[in-house]
mmCIF file of C-alpha atoms and ligand atoms in Angstrom:
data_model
loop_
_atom_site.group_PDB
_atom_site.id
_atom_site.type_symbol
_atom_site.label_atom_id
_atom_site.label_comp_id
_atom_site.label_asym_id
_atom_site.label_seq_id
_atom_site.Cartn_x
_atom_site.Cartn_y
_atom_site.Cartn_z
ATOM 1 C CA UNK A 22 5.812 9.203 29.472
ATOM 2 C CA UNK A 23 5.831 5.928 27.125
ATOM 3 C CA UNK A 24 5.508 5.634 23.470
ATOM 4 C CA UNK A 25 4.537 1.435 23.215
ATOM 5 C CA UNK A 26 5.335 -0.480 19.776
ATOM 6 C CA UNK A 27 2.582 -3.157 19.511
ATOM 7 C CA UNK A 28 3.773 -5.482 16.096
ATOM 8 C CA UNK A 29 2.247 -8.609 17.555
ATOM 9 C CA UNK A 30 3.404 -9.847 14.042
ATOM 10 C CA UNK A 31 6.919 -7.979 13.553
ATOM 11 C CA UNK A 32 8.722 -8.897 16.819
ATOM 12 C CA UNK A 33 11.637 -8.238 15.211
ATOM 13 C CA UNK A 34 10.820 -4.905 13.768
ATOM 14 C CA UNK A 35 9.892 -3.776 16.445
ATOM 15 C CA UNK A 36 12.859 -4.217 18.748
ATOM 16 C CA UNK A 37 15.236 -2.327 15.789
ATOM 17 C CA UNK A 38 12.208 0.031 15.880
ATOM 18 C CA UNK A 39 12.547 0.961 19.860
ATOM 19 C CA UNK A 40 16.067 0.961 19.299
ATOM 20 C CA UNK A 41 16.737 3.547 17.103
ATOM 21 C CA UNK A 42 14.038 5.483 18.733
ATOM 22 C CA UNK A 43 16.182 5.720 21.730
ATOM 23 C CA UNK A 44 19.479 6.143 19.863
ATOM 24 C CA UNK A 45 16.964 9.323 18.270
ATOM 25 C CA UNK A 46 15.624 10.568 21.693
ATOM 26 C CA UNK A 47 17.067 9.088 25.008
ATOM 27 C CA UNK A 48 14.912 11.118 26.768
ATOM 28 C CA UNK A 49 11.107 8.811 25.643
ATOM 29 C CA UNK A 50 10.594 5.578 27.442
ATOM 30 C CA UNK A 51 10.307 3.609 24.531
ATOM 31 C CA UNK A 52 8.650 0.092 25.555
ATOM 32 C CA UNK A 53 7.926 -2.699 23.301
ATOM 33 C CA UNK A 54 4.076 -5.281 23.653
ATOM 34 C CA UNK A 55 4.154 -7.299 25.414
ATOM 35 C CA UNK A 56 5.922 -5.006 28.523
ATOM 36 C CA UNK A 57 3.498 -2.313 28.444
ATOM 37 C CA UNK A 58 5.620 -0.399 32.255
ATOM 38 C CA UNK A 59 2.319 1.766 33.907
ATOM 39 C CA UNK A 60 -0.741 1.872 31.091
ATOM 40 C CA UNK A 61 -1.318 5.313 32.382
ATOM 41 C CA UNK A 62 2.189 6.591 31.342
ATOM 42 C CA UNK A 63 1.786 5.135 27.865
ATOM 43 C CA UNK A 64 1.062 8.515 25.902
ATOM 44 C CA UNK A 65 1.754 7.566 22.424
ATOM 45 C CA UNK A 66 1.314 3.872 20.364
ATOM 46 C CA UNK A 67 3.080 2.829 16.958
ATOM 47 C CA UNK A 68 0.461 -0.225 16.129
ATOM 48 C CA UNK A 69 0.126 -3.065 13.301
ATOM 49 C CA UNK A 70 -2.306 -5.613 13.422
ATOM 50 C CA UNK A 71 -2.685 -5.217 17.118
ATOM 51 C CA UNK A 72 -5.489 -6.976 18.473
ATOM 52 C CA UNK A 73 -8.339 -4.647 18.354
ATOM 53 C CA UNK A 74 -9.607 -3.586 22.015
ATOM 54 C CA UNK A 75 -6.047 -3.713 23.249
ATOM 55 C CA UNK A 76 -5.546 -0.143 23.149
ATOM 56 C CA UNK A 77 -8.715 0.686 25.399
ATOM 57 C CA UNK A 78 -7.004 0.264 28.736
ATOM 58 C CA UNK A 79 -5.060 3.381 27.895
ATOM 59 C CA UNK A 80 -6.367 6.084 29.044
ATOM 60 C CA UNK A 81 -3.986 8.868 28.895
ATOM 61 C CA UNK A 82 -3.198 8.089 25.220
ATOM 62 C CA UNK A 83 -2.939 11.218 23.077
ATOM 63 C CA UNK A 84 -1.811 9.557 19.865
ATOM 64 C CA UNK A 85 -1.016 6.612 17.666
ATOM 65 C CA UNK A 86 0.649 6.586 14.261
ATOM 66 C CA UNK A 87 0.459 3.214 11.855
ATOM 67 C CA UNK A 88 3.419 1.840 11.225
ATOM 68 C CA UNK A 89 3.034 1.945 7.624
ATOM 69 C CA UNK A 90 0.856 3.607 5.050
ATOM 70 C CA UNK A 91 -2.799 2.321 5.481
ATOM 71 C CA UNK A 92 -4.816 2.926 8.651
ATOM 72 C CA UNK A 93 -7.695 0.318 8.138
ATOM 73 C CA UNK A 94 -6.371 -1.653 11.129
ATOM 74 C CA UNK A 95 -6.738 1.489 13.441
ATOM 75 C CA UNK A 96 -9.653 2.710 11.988
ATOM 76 C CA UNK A 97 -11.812 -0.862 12.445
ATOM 77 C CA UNK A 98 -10.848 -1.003 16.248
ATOM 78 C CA UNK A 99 -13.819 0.348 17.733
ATOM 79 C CA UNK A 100 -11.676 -0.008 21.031
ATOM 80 C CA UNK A 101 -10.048 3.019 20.034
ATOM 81 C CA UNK A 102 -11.307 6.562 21.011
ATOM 82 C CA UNK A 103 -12.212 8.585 18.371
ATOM 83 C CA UNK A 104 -10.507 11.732 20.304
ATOM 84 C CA UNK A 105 -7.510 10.244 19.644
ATOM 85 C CA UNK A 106 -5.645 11.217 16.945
ATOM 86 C CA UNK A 107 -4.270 8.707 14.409
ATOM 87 C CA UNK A 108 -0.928 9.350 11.779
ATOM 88 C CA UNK A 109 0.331 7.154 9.541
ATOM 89 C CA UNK A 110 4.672 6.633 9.358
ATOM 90 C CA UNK A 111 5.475 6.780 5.278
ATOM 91 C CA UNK A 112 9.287 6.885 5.103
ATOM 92 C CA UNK A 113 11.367 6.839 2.420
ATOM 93 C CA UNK A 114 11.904 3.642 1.716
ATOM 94 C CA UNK A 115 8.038 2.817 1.870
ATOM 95 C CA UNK A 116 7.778 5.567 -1.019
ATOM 96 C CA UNK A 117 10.703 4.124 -3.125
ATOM 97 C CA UNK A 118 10.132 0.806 -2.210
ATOM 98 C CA UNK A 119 6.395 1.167 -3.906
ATOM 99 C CA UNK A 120 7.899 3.253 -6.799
ATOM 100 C CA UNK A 121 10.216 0.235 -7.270
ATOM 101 C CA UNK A 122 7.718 -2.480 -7.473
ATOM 102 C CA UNK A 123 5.325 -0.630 -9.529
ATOM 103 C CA UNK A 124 8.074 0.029 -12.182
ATOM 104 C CA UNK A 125 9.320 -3.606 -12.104
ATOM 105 C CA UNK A 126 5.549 -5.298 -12.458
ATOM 106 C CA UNK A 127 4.959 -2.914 -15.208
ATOM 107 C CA UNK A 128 8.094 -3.346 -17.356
ATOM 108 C CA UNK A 129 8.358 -7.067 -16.587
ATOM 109 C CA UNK A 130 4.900 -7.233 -18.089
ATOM 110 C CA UNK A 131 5.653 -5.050 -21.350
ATOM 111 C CA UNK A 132 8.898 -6.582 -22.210
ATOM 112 C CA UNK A 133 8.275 -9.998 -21.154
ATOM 113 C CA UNK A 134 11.171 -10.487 -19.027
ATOM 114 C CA UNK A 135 9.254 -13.391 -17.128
ATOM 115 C CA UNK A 136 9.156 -15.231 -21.030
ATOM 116 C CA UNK A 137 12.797 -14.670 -21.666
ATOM 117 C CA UNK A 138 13.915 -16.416 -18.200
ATOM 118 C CA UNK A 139 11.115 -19.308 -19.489
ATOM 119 C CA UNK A 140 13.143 -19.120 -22.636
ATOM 120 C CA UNK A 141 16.528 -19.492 -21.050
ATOM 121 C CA UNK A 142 15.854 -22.466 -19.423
ATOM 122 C CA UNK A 143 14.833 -24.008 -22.646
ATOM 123 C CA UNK A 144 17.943 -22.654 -24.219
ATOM 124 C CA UNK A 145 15.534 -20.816 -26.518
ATOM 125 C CA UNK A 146 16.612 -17.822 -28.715
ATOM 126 C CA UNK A 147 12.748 -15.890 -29.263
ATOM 127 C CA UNK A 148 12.727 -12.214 -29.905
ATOM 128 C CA UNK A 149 9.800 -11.124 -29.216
ATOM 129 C CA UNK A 150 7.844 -7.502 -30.295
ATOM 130 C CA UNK A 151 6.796 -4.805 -27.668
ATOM 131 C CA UNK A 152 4.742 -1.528 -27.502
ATOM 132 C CA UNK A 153 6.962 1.624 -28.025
ATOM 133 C CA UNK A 154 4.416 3.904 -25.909
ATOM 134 C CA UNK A 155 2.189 2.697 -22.879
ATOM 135 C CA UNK A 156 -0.517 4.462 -20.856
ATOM 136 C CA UNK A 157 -0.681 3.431 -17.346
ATOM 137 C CA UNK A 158 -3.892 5.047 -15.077
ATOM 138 C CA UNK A 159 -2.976 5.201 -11.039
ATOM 139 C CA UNK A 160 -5.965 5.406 -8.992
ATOM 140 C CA UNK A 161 -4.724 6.835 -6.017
ATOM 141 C CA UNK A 162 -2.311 9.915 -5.989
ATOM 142 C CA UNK A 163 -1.029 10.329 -2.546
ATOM 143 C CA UNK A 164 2.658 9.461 -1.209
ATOM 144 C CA UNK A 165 2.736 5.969 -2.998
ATOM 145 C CA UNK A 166 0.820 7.118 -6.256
ATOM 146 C CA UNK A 167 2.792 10.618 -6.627
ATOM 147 C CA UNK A 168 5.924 8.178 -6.457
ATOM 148 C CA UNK A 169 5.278 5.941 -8.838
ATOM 149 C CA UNK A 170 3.345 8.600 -10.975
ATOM 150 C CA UNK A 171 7.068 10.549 -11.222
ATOM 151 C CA UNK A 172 9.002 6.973 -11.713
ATOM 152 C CA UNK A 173 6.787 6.061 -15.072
ATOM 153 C CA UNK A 174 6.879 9.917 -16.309
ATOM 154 C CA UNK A 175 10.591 10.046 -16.111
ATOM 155 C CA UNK A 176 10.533 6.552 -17.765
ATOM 156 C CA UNK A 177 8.418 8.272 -20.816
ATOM 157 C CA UNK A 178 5.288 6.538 -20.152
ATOM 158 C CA UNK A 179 1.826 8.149 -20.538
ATOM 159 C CA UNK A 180 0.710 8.406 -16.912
ATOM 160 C CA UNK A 181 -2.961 9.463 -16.178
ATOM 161 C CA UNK A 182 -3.383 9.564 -12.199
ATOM 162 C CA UNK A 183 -7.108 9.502 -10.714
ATOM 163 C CA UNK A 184 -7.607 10.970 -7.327
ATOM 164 C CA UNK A 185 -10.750 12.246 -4.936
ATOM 165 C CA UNK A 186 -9.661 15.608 -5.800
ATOM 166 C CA UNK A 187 -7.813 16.230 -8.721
ATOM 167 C CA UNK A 188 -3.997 15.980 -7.376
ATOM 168 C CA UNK A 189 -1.853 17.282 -10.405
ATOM 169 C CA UNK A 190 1.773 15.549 -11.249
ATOM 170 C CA UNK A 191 3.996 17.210 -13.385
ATOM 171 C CA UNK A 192 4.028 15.575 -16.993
ATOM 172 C CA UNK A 193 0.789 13.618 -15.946
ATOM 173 C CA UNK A 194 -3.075 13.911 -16.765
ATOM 174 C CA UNK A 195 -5.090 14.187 -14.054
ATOM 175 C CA UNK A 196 -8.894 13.166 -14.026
ATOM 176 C CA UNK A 197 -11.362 13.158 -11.108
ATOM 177 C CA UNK A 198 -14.241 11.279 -10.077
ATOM 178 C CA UNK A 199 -16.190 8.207 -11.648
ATOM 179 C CA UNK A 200 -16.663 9.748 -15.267
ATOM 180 C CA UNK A 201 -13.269 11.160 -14.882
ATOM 181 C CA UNK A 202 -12.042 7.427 -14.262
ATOM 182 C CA UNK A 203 -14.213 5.446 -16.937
ATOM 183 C CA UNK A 204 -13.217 7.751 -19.805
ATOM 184 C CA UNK A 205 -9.556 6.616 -18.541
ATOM 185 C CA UNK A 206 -10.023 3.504 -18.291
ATOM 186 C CA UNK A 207 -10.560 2.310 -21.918
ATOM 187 C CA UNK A 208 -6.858 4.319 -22.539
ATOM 188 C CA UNK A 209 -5.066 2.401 -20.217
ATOM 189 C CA UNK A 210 -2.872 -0.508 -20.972
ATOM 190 C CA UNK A 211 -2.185 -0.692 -17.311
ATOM 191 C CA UNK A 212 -4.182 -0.131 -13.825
ATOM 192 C CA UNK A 213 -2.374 0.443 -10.813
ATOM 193 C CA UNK A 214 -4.683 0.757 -7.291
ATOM 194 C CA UNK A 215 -2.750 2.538 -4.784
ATOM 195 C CA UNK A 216 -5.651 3.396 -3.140
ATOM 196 C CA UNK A 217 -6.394 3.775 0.534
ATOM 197 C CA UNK A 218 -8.886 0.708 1.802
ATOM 198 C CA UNK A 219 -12.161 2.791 2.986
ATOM 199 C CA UNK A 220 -15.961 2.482 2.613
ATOM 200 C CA UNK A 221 -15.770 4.711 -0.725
ATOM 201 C CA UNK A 222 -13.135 2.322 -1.893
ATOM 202 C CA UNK A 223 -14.048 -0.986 -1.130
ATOM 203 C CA UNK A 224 -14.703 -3.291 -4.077
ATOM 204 C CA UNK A 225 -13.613 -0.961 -7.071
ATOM 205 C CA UNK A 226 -11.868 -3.319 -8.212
ATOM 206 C CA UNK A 227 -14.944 -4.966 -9.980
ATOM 207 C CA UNK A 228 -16.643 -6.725 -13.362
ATOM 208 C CA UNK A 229 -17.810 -2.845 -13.906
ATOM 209 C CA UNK A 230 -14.407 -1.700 -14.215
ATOM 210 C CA UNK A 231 -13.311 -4.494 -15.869
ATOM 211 C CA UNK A 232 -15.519 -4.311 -18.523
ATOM 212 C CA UNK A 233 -14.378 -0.798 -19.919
ATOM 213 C CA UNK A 234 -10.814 -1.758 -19.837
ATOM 214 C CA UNK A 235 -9.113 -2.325 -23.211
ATOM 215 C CA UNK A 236 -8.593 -6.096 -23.932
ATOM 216 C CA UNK A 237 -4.914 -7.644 -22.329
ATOM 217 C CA UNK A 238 -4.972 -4.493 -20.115
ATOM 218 C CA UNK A 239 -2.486 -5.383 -16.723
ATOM 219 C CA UNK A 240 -3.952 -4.876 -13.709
ATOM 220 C CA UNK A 241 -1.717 -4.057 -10.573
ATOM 221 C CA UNK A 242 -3.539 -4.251 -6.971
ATOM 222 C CA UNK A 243 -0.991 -2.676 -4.200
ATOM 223 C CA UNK A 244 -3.626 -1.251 -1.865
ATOM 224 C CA UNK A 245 -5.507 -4.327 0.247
ATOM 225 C CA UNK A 246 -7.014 -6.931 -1.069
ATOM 226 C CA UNK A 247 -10.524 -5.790 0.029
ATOM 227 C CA UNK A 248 -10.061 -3.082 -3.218
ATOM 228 C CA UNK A 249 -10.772 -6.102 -5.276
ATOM 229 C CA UNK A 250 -13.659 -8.528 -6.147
ATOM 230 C CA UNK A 251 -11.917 -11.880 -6.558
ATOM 231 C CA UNK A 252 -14.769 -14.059 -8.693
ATOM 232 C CA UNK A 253 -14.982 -10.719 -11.210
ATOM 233 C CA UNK A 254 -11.366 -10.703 -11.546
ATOM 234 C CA UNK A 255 -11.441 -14.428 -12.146
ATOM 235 C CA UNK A 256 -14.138 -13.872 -14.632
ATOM 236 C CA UNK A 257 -12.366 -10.526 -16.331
ATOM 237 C CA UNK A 258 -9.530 -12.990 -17.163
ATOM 238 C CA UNK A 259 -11.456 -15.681 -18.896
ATOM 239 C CA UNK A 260 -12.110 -12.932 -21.004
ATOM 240 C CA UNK A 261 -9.160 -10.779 -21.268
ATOM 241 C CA UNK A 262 -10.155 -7.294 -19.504
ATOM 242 C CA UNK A 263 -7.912 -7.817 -17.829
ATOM 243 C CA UNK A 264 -5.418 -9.762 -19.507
ATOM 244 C CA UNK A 265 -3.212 -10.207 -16.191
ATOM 245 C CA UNK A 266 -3.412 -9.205 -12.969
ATOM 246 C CA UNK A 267 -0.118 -8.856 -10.643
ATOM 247 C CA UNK A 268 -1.475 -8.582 -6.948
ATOM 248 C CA UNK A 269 0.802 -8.158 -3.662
ATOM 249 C CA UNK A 270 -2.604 -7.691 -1.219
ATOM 250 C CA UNK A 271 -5.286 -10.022 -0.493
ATOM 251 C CA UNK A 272 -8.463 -10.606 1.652
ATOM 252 C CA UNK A 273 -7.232 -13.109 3.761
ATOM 253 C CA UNK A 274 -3.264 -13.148 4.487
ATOM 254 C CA UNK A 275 -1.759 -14.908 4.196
ATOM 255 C CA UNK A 276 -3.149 -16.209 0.882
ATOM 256 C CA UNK A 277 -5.063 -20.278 2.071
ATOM 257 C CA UNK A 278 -2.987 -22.864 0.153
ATOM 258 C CA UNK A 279 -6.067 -23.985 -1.822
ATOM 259 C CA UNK A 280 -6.949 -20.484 -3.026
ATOM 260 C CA UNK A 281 -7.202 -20.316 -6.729
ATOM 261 C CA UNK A 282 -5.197 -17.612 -7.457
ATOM 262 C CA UNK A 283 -2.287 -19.424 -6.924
ATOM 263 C CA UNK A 284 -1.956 -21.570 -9.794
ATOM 264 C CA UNK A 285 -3.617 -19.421 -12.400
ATOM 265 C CA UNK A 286 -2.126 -18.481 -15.351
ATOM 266 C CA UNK A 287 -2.809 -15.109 -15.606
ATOM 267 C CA UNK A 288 -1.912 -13.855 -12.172
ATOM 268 C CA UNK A 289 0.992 -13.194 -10.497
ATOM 269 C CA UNK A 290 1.475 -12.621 -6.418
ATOM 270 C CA UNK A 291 3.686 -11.650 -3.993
ATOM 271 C CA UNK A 292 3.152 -11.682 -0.488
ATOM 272 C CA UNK A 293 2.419 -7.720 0.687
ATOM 273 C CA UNK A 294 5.948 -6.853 -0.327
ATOM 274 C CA UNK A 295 5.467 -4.297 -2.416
ATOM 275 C CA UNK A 296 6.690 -1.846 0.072
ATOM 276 C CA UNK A 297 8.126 -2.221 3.695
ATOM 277 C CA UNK A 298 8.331 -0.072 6.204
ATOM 278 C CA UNK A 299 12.234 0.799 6.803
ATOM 279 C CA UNK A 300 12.192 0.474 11.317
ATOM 280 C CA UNK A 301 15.124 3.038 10.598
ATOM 281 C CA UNK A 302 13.734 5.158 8.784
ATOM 282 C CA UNK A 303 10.211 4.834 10.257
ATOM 283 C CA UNK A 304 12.054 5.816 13.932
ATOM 284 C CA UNK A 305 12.628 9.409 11.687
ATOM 285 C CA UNK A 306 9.351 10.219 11.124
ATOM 286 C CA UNK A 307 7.725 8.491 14.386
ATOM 287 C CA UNK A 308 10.543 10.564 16.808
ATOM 288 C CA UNK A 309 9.468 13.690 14.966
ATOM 289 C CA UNK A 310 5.644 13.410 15.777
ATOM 290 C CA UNK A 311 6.594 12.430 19.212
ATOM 291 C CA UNK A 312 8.485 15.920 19.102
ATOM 292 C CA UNK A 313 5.724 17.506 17.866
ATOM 293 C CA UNK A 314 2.987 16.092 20.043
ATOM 294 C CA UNK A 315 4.984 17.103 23.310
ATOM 295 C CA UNK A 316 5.347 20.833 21.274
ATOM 296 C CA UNK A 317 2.080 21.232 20.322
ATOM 297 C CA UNK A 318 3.012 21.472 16.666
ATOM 298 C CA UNK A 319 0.810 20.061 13.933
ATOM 299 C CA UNK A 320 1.631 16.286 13.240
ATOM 300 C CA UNK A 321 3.341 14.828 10.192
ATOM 301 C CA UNK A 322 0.622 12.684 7.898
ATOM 302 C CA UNK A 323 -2.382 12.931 9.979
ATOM 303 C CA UNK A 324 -5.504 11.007 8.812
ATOM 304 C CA UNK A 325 -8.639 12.316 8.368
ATOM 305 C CA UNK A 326 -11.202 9.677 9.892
ATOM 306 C CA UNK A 327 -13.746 11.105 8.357
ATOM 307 C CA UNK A 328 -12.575 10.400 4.927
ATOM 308 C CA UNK A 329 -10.795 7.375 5.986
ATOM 309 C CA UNK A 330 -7.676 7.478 5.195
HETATM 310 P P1 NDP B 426 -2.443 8.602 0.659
HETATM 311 O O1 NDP B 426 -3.438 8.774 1.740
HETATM 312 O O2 NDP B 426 -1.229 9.462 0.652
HETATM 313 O O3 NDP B 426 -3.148 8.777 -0.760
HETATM 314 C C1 NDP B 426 -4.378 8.172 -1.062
HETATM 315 C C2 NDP B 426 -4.770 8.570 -2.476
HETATM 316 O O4 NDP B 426 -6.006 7.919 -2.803
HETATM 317 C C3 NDP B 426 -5.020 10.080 -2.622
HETATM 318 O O5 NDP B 426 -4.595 10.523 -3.890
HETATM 319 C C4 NDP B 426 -6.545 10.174 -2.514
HETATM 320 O O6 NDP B 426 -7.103 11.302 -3.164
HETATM 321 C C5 NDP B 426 -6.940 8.894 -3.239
HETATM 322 N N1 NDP B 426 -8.306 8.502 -2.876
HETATM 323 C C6 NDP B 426 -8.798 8.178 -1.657
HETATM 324 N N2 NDP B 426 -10.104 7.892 -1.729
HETATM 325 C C7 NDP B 426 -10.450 8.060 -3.020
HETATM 326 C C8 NDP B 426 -11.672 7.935 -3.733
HETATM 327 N N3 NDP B 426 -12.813 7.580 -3.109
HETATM 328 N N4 NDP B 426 -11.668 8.181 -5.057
HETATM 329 C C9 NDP B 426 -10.536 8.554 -5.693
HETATM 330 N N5 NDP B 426 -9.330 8.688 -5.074
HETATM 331 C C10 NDP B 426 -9.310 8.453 -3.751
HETATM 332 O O7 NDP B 426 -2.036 7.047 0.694
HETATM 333 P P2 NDP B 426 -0.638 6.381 0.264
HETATM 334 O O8 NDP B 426 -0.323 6.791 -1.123
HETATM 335 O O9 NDP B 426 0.387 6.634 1.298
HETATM 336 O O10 NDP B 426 -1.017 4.835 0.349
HETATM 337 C C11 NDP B 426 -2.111 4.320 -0.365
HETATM 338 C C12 NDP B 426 -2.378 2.903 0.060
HETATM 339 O O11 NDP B 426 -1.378 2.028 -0.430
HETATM 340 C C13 NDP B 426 -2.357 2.636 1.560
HETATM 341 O O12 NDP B 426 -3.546 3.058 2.190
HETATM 342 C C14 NDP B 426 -2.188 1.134 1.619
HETATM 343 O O13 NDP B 426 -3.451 0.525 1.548
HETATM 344 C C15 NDP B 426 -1.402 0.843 0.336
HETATM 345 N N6 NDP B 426 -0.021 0.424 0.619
HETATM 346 C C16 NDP B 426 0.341 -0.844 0.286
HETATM 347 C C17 NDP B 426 1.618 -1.283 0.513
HETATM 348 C C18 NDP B 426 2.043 -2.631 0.079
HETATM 349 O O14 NDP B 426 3.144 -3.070 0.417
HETATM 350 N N7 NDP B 426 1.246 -3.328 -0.703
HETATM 351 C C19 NDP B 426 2.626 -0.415 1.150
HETATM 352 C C20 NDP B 426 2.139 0.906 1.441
HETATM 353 C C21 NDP B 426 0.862 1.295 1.180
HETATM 354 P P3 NDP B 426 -6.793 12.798 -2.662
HETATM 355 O O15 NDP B 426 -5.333 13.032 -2.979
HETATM 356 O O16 NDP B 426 -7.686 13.627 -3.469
HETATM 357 O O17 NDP B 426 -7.056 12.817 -1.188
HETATM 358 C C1 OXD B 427 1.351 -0.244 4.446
HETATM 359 C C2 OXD B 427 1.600 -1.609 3.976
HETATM 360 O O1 OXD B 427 0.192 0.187 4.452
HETATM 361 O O2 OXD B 427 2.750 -2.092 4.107
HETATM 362 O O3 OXD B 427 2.322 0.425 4.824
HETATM 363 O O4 OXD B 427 0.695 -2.258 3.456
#
């Protein structure tokens, strides 16, 4: 039977993905889009940004895992049976990866490390003040938010983490649902969205929020760019709530040259780095559920469609 990588985008990727899938298991007949072998043998897919309706033609397929975190891409192919079950591939270096990032856009921002390489240039000696305690709010607590929720914690910062329902982190507070997150919000000197993309989610990111933040508050947006409502944020800024935004996820990706984001002031982008998905490390986790679905065992990170995510 076949497990098929289909990374349209990520040719690369996916050729160190197939091989260390066979180094793991010599025994699957790993195959790589666009040589699909017999589409009846292909039993398992690792997919991202396939073209939707390319998975329909097969029809023995008992399974297909994300290669990555989110699972929006699946999810919106209607060409995909809903019988089939869908897991997502979060290894290690995803989770650090995300930790990393958060940590670095969050200190660069409080200590003003972007100023002091300004400064440099202009052979400029400028010590400047910062806060000696910060409260940042993560909305979204799963494998990327529990992750960087630890990170700031062990870094002494006052971490308040908002999730569906309620997930507890050691040295954290936790609040729940929307009056959970507005009385947050106004605490926060920094927002972090590590929140799954689904119809509950889409948008949250808006001029409602953004009023009830404190005044210079940093907002962070590493889930998809669909979280956020690009004229509010534009018109949050103008008025400090929030004072910057750092975003690595957008609603069209790549980001169109003329977009305004680019050259404003207050916002700095990267292009969905924040995390990457480690081909080594993602053969782990994607050889296991293979394992598993040829065992009948339960699978590793399944997703729930009816919650989305
Ligand atoms: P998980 O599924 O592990 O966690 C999702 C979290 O969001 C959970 O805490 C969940 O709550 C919470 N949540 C979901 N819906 C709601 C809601 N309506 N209200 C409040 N909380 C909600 O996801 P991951 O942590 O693995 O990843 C999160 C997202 O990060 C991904 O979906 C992807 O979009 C993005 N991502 C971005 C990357 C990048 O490079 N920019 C890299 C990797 C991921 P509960 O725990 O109660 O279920
Ligand atoms: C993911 C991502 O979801 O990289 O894994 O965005």
């Amino acid at each position: 039977m076949t497990l098929l990588i289909v990374l349209p985008d990520r040719i690369q990727d996916a050729h160190n993905l197939a091989t260390a899938l066979r180094t793991i298991n010599g025994d699957i007949d790993v195959r790589v889009w666009p040589d699909i072998g017999e589409a009846e043998a292909v039993e398992m897919v690792v997919a991202w940004h396939h073209r939707h309706g390319c998975l329909a033609s097969f029809s023995n397929l008992r399974l297909v895992a994300s290669f990555g975190a989110g699972v929006e891409h699946l999810l919106q192919d209607s060409g995909l049976a809903t019988h089939v079950p869908i897991v997502r591939t979060v290894d290690p270096a995803l989770v650090r990866g995300m930790a990393e990032y958060v940590v670095l856009a969050i200190t660069d921002w409080r200590r003003g490390w972007s100023r002091y390489k300004d400064d440099q240039k202009r052979g400029s000696w400028r010590p400047q003040p910062y806060a000696f305690s910060s409260t940042v709010l993560l909305m979204g607590v799963g494998r990327m938010g529990s992750a960087v929720a630890e990170a700031l914690v062990a870094l002494g910062y006052r971490v308040i983490v908002w999730s569906r329902s309620g997930v507890t982190i050691e040295g954290a507070e936790c609040v729940a649902g929307r009056k959970g997150l507005e009385e947050a919000l106004p605490q926060a000197d920094a927002v972090v969205c590590l929140l799954p993309l689904t119809s509950q989610t889409e948008n949250i990111l808006n001029c409602g929020l953004f009023s009830i933040m404190k005044p210079g508050t940093l907002l962070v947006n590493v889930g998809r760019g669909n979280h956020l409502v690009e004229p509010d944020l534009i018109d949050g800024l103008a008025v400090g709530k929030p004072g910057h935004a750092v975003l690595d996820v957008f609603r069209e990706e790549p980001l169109p040259p003329e977009h305004s984001f680019w050259n404003h002031p207050n916002i700095t982008l990267t292009p969905h780095i924040a995390a990457l998905t480690d081909p080594m490390g993602a053969a782990e986790c994607i050889a296991e559920n293979w394992r598993r679905l040829q065992s009948g065992e339960a699978l590793m990170d399944p997703v729930d469609r009816t919650q989305g995510y």
